Coordinates of C-alpha atoms and ligand atoms in Angstrom, one line a residue:
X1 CA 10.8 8.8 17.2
X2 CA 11.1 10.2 13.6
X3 CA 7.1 11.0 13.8
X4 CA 6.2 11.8 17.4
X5 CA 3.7 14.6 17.4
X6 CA 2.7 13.5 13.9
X7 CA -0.5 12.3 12.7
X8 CA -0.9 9.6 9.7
X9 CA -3.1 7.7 8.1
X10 CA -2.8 4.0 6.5
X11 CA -5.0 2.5 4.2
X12 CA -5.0 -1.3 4.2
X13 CA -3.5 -1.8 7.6
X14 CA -5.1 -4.4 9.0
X15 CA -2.7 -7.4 7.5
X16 CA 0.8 -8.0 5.9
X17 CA 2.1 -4.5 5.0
X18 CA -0.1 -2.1 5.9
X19 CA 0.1 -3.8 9.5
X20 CA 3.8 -3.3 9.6
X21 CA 3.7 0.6 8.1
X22 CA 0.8 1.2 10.8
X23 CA 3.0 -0.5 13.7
X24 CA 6.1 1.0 12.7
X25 CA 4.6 4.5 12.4
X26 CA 3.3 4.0 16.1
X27 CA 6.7 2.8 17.2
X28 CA 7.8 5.9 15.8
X29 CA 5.6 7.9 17.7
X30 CA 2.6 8.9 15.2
X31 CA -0.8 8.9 16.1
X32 CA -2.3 6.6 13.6
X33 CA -5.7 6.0 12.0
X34 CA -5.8 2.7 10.1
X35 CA -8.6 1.6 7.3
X36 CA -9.7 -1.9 6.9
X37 CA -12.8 -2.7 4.7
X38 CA -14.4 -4.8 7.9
X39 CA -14.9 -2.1 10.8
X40 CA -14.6 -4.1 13.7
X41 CA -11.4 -5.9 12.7
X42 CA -9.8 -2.6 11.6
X43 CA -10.7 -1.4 15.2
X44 CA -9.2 -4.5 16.9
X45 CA -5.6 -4.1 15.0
X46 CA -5.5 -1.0 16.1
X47 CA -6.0 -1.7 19.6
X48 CA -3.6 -4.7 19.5
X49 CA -1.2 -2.5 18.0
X50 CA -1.7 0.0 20.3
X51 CA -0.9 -2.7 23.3
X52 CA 2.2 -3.7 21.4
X53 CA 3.5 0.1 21.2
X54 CA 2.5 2.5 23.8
X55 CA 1.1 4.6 20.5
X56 CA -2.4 6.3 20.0
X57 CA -3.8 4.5 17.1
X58 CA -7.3 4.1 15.3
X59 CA -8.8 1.7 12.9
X60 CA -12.1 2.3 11.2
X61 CA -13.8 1.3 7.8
X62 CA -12.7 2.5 4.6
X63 CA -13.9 1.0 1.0
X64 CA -11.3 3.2 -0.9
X65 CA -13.3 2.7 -3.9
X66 CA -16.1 4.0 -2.8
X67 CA -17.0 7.7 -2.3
X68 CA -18.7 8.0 0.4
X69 CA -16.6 5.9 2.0
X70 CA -13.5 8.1 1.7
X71 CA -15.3 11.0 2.8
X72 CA -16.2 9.5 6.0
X73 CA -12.3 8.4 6.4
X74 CA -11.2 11.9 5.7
X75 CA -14.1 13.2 7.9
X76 CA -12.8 10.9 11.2
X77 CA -9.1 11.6 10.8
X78 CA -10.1 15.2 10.5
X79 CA -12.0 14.9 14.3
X80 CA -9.3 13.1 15.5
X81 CA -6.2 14.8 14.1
X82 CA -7.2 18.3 12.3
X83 CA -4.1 17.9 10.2
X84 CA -2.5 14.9 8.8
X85 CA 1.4 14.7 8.2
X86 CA 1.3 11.2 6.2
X87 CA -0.6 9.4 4.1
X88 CA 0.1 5.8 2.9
X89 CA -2.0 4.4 0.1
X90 CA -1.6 1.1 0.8
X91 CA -4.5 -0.7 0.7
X92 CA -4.7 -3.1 -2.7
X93 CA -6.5 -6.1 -4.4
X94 CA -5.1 -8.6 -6.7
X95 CA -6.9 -11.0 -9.0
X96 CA -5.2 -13.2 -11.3
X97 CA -6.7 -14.2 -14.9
X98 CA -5.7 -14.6 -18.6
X99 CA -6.0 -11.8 -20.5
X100 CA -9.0 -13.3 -22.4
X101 CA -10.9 -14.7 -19.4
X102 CA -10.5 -11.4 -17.1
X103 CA -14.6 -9.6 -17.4
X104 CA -14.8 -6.0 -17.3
X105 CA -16.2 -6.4 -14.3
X106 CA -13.0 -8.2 -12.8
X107 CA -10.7 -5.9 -14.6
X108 CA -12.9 -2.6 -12.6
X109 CA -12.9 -4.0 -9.8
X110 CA -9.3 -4.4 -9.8
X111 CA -8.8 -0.4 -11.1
X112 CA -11.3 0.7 -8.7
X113 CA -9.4 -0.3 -5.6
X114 CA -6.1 0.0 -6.6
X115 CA -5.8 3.3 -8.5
X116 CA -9.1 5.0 -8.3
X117 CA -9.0 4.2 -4.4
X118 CA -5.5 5.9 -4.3
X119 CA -7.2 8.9 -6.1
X120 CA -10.3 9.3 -3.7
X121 CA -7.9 8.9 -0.6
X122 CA -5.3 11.4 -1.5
X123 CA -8.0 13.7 -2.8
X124 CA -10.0 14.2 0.4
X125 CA -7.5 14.0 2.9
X126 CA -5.2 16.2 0.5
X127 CA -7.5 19.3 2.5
X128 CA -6.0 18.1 6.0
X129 CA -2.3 17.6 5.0
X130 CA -1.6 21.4 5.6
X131 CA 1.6 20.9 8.1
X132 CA 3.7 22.5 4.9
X133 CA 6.1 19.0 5.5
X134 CA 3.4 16.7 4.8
X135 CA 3.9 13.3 2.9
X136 CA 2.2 11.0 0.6
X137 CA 3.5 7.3 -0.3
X138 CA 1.8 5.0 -2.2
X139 CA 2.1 1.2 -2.1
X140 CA 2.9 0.5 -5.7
X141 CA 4.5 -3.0 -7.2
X142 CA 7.6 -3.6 -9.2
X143 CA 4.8 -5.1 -11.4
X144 CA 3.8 -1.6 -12.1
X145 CA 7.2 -1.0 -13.9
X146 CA 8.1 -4.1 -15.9
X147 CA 4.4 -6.1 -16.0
X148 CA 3.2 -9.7 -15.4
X149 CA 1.7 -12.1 -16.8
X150 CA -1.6 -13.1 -15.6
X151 CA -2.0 -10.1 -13.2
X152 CA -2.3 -7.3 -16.4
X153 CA -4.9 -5.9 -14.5
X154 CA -3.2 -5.7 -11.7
X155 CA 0.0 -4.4 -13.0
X156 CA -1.8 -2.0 -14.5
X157 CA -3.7 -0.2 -11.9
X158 CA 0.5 -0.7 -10.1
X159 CA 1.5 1.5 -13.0
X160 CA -1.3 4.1 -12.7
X161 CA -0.1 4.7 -8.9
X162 CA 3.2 5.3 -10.3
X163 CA 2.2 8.1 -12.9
X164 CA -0.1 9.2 -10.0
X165 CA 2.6 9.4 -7.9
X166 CA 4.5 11.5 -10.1
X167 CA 1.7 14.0 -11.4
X168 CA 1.0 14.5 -7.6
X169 CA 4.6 15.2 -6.7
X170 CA 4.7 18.1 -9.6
X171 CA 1.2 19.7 -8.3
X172 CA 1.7 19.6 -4.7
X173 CA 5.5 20.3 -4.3
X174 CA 6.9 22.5 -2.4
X175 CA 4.7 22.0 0.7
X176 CA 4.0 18.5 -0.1
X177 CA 5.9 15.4 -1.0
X178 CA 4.8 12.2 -2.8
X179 CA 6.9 9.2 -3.6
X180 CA 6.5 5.5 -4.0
X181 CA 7.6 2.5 -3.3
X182 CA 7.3 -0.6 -5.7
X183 CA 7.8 -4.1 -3.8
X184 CA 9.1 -7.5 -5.4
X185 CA 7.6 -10.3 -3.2
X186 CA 6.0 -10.4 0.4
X187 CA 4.7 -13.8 1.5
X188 CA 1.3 -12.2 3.1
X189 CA -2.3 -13.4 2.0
X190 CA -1.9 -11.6 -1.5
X191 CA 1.0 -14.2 -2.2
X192 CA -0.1 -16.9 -0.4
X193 CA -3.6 -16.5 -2.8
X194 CA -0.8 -16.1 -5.8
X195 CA 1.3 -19.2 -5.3
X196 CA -2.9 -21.4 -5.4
X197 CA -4.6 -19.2 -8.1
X198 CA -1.4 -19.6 -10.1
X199 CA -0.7 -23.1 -9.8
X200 CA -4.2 -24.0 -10.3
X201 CA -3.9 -21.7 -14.0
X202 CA -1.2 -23.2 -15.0
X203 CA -1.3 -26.7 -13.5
X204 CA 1.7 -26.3 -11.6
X205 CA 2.0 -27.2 -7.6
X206 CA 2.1 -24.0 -5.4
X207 CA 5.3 -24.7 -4.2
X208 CA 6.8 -24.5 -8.4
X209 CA 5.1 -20.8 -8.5
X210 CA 7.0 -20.0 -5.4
X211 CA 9.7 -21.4 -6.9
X212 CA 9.9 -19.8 -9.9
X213 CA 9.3 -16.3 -8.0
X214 CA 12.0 -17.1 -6.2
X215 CA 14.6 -17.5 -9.4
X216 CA 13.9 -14.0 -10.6
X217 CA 15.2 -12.5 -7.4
X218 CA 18.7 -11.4 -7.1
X219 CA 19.5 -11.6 -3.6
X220 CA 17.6 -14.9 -3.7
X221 CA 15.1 -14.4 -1.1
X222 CA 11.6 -12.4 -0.5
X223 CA 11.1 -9.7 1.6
X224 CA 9.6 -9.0 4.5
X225 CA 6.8 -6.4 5.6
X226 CA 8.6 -4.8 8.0
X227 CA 11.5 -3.8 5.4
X228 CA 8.8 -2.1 3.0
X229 CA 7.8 -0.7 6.4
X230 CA 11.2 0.9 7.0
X231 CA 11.7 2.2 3.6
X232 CA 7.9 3.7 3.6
X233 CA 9.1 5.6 7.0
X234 CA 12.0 6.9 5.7
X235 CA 10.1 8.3 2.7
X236 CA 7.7 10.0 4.9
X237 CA 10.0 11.4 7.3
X238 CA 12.2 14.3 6.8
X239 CA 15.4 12.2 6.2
X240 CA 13.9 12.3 2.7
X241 CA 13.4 15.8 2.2
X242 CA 15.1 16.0 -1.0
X243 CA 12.9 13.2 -2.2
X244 CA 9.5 13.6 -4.3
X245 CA 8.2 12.1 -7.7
X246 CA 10.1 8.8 -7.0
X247 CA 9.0 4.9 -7.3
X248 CA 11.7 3.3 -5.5
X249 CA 12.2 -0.5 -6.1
X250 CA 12.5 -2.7 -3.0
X251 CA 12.8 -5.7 -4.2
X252 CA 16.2 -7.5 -4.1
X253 CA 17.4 -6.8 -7.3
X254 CA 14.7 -8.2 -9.4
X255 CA 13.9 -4.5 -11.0
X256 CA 16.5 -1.8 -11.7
X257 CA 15.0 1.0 -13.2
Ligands
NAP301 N1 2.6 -9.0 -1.0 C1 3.4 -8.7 -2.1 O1 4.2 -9.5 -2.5 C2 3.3 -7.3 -2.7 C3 4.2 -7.0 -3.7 C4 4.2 -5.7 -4.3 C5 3.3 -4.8 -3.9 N2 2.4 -5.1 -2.9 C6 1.4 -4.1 -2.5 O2 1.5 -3.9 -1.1 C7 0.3 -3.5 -0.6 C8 -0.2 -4.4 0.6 O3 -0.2 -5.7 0.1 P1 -0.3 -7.0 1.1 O4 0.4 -8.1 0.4 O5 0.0 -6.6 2.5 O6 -1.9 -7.3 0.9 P2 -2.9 -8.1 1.9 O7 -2.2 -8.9 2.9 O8 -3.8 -8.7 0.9 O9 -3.7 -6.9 2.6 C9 -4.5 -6.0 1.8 C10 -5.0 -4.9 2.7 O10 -5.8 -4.0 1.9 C11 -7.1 -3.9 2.4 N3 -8.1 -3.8 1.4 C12 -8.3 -4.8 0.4 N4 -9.3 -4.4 -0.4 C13 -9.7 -3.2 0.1 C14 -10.7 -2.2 -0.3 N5 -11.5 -2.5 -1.4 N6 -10.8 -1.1 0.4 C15 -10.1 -0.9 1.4 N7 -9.1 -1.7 1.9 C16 -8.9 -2.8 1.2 C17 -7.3 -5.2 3.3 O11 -8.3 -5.0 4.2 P3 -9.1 -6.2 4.9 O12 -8.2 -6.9 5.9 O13 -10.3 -5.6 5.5 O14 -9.4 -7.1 3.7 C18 -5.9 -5.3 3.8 O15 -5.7 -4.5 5.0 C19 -0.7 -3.5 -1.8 O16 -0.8 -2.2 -2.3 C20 0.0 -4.5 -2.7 O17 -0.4 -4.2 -4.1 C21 2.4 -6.4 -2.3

C-alpha cells in the first residue's frame, strides 16, 4: 500500500499499459483518475477496475492533444482530488510509414499525441501536484533512445519525452520528481497493429516481424504490462526518492544506455 491516501492520474489507461499502471496504482491504494479518448469506455475500466481492487478509481475523457481537453482533465481531478501525487503520461499513438510516404499530417498527428500531449498534461495538472513529494513518469520507448526504422515519427516524439523528462526534472526538483521509463516490447494492440502494418510494408508474414523483434531481445522474450507497471510504481513512490531526470530501460537487455 505504497500509495494509500494518494491521488494519481493516468493517461491512456483504458488498455495494455496504462490498464496495468492504473490497476496496480489502485492495488496500491491510490485513488485513481484514468483518461481514455472514448468517455464511456474510460468510465467502464475504471469501474471494472474498481471491482477487481477495492480502490476508488475514475475514468473520463481526455484527447491529450487537445487543449481544451486537458483543461477539463485537470479541472475534474482537481474536484475530485485537490492535489495530485502522480502523474503518468502514458497515453500514446503509433503509426508506421517510410520515411518518404509519412504526410505532415501523419507525422503531427503522431507529435501531437505523443509529446505535445505529454506537455499539455504535465502542464495543467503541474498546479495540483503541490504534496512537496509529488511524481511525474512518462511512458517513453527504448525507440526514443536508439531509433527505428519505419516508426521515425514515432521514435521521435519517444525521444522528445525523454528530453522532456529531463528539462522537467531540472525545473521542478526539489519538490517534484520526473523520470521515465523506456519499454522494449509489450504484445498489446500497439504491437499486435505493428507485427500487420509491418508485415504488410515489407511483405513479410506477421509472425517473421515478431520474429525478428524477438532476436534483438537479450533475455529472449517480451515483456509484460504489469512489469512496466511495477517499475512505473516504484518510480512514483518514495522508494525512488533519490531518483529524478532518468529514462530507465525495461526492456530485457535490448538497450543499455
Ligand atoms: N506496447 C509496446 O511494446 C510499447 C513499447 C514501448 C513503449 N510503449 C509505450 O507504452 C505506452 C502504452 O502503450 P500500449 O502498448 O499500452 O498502447 P495501447 O494498447 O495502444 O493503448 C494506448 C492508450 O492510449 C490511449 N490513447 C491513444 N490515443 C490517445 C489520444 N489521442 N488521447 C488520449 N489517449 C489516447 C488509448 O485510449 P483508447 O483506448 O481510448 O484508444 C489507450 O488507453 C505508450 O506511451 C507507448 O508508446 C509501448
Amino acid at each position: 500500500m505504497r500509495f494509500k491516501g494518494q491521488s494519481a492520474v493516468v493517461t491512456g489507461g483504458t488498455r495494455g499499459i496504462g490498464r496495468a499502471i492504473a490497476s496496480q496504482l489502485a492495488w496500491e491504494g491510490a485513488s485513481v483518475l484514468l483518461t481514455g479518448t472514448d468517455g464511456a469506455q474510460a468510465e467502464k475500466i475504471a469501474q471494472d477496475i474498481s471491482s477487481e481492487t477495492g480502490g476508488s478509481v475514475w475514468g473520463t475523457r481526455c484527447e491529450v492533444s487537445d487543449q481544451e481537453s486537458v483543461r477539463t482533465l485537470a479541472e475534474t481531478a482537481k474536484r475530485l482530488f485537490s492535489t495530485v501525487d502522480v502523474l503518468v503520461n502514458n497515453a500514446a499513438i503509433a503509426r508506421r510509414n517510410r520515411i518518404g510516404d509519412i504526410t505532415l499530417s501523419e507525422w503531427n498527428e503522431v507529435m501531437a499525441v505523443n509529446a505535445t500531449g505529454t506537455f499539455l498534461v504535465t502542464r495543467d495538472v503541474l498546479p495540483l501536484m503541490t504534496t512537496g513529494y509529488a511524481s511525474i513518469v512518462n511512458v517513453s520507448s527504448q525507440s526514443g533512445k536508439r531509433g527505428e526504422a519505419l516508426l521515425s515519427h514515432y521514435a521521435t516524439s519517444k525521444a522528445a519525452q525523454i528530453c522532456m523528462t529531463k528539462s522537467f526534472a531540472l525545473e521542478l526538483a526539489p519538490a517534484i520528481r520526473v523520470n521515465a521509463v523506456c519499454p522494449g516490447y509489450i504484445e498489446t494492440d500497439m504491437i499486435l497493429e505493428h507485427y500487420e502494418v509491418q508485415a504488410g510494408l515489407r511483405g513479410l508474414k506477421p509472425t517473421d516481424i515478431k520474429d525478428e523483434m524477438l532476436a534483438r531481445i537479450p533475455l529472449g522474450r517480451m515483456q509484460e504490462p504489469h512489469t512496466i507497471a511495477d517499475l512505473v510504481l516504484f518510480l512514483a513512490s518514495d522508494q525512488a526518492r533519490d531518483l529524478t531526470g532518468q529514462a530507465i530501460n525495461i526492456s530485457g537487455g535490448m538497450v543499455m544506455d
